[in-house]
Tab-separated table of C-alpha atoms in Angstrom:
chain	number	residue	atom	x	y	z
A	208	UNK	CA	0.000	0.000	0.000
A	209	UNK	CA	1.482	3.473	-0.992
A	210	UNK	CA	0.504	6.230	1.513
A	211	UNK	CA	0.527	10.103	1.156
A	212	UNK	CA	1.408	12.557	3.160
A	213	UNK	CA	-0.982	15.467	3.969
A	214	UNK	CA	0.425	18.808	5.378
A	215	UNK	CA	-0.782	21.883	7.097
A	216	UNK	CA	1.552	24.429	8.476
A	217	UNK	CA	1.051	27.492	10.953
A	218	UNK	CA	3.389	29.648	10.813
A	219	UNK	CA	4.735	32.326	13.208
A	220	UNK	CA	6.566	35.558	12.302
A	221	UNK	CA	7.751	38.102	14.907
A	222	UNK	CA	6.837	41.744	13.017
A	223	UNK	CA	9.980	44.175	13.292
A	224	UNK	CA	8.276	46.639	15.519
A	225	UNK	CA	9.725	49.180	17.815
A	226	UNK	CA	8.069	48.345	20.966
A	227	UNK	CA	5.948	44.927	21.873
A	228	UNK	CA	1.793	44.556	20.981
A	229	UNK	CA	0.353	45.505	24.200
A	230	UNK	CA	2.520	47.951	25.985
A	231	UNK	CA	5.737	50.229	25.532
A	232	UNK	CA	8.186	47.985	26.466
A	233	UNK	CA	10.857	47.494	23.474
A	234	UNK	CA	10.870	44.502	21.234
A	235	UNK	CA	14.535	44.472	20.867
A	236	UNK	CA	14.980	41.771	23.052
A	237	UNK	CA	17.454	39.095	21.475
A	238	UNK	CA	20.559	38.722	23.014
A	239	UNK	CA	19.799	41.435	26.214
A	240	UNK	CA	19.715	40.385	30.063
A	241	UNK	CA	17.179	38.283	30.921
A	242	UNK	CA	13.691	40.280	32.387
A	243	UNK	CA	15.208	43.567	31.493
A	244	UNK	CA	12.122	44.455	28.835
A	245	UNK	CA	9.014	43.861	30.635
A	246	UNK	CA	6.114	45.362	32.354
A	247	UNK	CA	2.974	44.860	33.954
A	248	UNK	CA	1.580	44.444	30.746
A	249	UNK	CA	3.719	41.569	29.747
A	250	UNK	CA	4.277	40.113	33.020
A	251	UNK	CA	0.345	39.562	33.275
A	252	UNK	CA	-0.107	41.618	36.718
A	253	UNK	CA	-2.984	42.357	38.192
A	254	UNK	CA	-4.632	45.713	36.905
A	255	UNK	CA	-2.544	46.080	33.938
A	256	UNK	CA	-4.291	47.086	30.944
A	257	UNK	CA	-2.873	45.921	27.229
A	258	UNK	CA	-3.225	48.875	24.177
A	259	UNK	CA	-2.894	47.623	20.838
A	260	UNK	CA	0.222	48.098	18.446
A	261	UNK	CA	-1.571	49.981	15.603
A	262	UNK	CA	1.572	49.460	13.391
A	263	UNK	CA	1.811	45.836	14.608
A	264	UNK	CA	-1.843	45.528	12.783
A	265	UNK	CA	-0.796	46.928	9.717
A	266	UNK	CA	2.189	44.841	9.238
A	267	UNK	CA	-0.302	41.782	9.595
A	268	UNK	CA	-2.815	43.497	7.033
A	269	UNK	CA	-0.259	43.706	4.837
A	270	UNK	CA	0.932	40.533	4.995
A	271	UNK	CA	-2.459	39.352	4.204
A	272	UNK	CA	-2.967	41.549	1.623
A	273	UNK	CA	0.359	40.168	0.108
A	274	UNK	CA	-0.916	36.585	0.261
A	275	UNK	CA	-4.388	37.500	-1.864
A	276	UNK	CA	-6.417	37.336	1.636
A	277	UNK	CA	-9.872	38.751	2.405
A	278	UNK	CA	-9.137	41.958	4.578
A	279	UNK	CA	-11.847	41.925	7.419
A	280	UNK	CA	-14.075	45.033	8.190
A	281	UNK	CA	-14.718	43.404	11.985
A	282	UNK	CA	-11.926	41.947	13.715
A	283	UNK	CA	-11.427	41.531	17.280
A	284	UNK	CA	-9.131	39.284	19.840
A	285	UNK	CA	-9.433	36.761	21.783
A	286	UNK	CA	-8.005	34.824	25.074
A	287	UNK	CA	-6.723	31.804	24.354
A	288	UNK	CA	-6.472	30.005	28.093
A	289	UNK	CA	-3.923	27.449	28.425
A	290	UNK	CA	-1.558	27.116	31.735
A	291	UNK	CA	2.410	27.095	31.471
A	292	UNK	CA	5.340	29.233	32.596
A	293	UNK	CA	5.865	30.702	30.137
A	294	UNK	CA	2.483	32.269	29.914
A	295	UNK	CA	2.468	35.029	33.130
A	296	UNK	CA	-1.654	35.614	33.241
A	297	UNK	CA	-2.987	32.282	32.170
A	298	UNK	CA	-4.352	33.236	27.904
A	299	UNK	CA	-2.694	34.196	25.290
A	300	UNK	CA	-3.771	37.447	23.760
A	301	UNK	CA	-5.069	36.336	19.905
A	302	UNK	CA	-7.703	35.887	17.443
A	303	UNK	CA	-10.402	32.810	16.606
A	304	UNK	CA	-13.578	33.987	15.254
A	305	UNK	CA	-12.508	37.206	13.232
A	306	UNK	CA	-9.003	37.263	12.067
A	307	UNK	CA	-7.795	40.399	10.687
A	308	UNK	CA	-7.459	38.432	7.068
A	309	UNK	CA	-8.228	35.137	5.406
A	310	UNK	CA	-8.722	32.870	2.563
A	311	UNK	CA	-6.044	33.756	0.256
A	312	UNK	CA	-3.464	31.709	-1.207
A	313	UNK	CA	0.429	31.288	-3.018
A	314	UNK	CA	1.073	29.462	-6.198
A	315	UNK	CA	3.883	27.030	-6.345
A	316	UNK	CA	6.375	26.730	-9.195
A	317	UNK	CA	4.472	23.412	-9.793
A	318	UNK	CA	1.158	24.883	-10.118
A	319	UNK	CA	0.305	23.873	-6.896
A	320	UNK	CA	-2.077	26.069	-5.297
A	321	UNK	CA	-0.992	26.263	-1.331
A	322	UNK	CA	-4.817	27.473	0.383
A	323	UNK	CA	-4.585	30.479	3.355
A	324	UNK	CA	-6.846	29.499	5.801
A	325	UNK	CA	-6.082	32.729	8.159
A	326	UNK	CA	-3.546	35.567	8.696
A	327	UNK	CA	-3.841	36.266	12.710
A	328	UNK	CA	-2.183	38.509	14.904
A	329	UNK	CA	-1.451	37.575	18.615
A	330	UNK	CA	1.383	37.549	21.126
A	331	UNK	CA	4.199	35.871	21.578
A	332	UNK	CA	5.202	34.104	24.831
A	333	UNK	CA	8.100	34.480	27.271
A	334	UNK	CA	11.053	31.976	26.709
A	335	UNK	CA	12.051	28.923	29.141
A	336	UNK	CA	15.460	28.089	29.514
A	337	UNK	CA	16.721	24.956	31.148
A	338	UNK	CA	20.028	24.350	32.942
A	339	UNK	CA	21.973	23.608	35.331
A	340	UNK	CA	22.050	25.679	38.580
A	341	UNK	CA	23.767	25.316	41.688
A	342	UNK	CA	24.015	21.039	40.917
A	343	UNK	CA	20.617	21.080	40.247
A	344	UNK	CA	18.500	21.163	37.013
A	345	UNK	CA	16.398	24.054	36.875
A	346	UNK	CA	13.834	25.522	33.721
A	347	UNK	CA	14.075	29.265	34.132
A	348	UNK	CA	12.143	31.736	32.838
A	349	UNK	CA	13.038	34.984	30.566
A	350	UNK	CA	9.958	37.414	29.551
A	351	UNK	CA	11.767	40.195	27.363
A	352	UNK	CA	9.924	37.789	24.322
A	353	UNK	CA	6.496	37.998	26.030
A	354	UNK	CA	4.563	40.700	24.363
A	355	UNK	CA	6.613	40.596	21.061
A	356	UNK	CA	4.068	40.647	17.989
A	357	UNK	CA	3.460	37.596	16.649
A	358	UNK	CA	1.422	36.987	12.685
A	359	UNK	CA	0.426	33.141	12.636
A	360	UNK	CA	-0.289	32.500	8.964
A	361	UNK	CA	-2.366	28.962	8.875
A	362	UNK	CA	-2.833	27.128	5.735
A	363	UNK	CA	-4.934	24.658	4.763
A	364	UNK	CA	-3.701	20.900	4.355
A	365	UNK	CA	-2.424	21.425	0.919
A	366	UNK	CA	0.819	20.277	0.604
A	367	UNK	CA	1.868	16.720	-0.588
A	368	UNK	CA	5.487	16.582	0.260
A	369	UNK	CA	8.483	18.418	1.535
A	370	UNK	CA	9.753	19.902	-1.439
A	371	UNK	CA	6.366	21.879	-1.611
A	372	UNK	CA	6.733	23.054	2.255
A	373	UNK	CA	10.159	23.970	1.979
A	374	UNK	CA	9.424	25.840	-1.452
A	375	UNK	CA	6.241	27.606	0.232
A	376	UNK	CA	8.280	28.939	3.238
A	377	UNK	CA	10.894	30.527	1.020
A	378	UNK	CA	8.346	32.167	-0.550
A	379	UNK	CA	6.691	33.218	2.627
A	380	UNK	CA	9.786	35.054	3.527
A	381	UNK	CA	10.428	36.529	0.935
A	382	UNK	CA	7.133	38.059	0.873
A	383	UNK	CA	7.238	39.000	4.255
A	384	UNK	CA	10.923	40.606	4.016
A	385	UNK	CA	10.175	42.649	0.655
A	386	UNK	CA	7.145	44.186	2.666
A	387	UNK	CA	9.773	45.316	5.572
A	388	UNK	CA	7.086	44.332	8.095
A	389	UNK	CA	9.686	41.518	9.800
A	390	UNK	CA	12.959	40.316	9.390
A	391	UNK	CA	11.807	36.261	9.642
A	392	UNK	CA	15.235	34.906	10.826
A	393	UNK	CA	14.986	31.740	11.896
A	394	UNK	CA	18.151	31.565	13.601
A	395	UNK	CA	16.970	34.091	16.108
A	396	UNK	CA	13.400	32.527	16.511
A	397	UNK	CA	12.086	35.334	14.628
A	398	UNK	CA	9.987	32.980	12.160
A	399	UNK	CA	8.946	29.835	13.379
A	400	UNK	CA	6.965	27.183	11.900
A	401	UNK	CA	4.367	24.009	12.879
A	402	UNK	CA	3.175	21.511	10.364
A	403	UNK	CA	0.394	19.213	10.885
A	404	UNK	CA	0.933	16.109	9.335
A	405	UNK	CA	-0.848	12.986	8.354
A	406	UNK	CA	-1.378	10.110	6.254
A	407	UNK	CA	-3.643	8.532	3.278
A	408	UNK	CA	-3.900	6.269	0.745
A	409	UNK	CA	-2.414	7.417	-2.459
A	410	UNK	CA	-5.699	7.692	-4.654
A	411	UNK	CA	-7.970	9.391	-1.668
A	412	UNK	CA	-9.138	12.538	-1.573
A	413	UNK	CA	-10.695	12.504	1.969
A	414	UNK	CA	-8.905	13.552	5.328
A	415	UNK	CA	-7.559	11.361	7.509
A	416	UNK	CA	-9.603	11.705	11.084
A	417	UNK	CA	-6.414	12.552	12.626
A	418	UNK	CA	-2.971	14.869	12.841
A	419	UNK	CA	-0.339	15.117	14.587
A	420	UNK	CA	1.573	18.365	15.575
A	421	UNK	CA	5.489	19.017	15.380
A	422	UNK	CA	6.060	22.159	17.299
A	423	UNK	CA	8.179	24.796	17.185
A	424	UNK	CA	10.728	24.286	13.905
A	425	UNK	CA	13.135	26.629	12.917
């Protein structure tokens, strides 16, 4: 039996603002001392209001724009609850419902037509480091990333092989770097990507009742 692979991807890009998406604090935080760009906002305490990053918005309009998306006319955000470190006040600050754009698409050199589901905004999280400390393991927690917008561009499962994910992520940068919205190094984290991936027989056209997730790839 010959099986096919069928392949989603979300993928994250950090936008090259000057300060993070809820509050002032600056988004050049690669490479400084740990903790050293947060607030209230981005630490999640009590009473702290977020403001939205107007320019953070229209890098992720343009990005859908750029990728043939519908622009929406109503768009709002959403908490996303889920409970880990690296998340200070318990949700993630995103969209569900009304995403700023979606349903556009990119052509492949193959003719393959890759399907945008959704072109989101949201924020990213702080960043856990584990080592050694004092003889003892430890997982450590830095926050100057928390706060730092974050586009998540979600496709739908279009692609048949590698060759056509690696070809549509070039692409992506590119697109993203010619609008001057994001720098998308991977190296640094700045573009990071998650395919869901599963399996058929070669000949079907229906989707397999299940996925599963690799997170995180740079």
């Amino acid at each position: 039996t010959i099986y096919q692979p069928v392949i989603g991807l979300e993928v994250h890009v950090e936008l090259s603002t000057a300060s993070k998406m809820f509050c002032r604090c600056s988004s050049d935080y690669f490479g400084q001392e740990p903790n050293t760009h947060t607030c209230p906002v981005c630490l999640g305490l009590p009473g702290a209001l977020p403001v939205p990053n107007a320019k953070a918005i229209e890098g992720c309009i343009m990005i859908g724009l750029a990728l043939n998306c519908e622009i929406a006319l109503f768009s709002q955000f959403d908490r996303k609850h889920y409970f880990y470190p690296d998340l200070p006040k318990g949700y993630q600050i995103s969209q569900y419902q009304h995403p700023f754009a979606q349903r556009g698409s990119i052509m492949l050199s193959d003719n393959k037509k890759i399907r945008i589901r959704r072109v989101h905004m949201e924020e990213d999280t702080g960043k856990l480091l584990h080592q050694d400390l004092d003889s003892r393991a430890v997982s450590l927690i830095d926050f100057n990333r928390s706060g730092i917008p974050l586009v998540e561009i979600v496709t739908e499962p279009d692609f048949e092989n590698a060759d056509q994910v690696k070809e549509y992520l070039q692409k992506l940068q590119q697109i993203i770097r010619s609008l001057n919205v994001a720098t998308a190094n991977p190296d640094k984290g700045e573009m990071r990507f998650e395919p869901n991936i599963s399996l058929r027989r070669a000949g079907e056209t229906n989707l397999p009742n299940y996925k599963v997730e690799v997170k995180n790839i740079k």
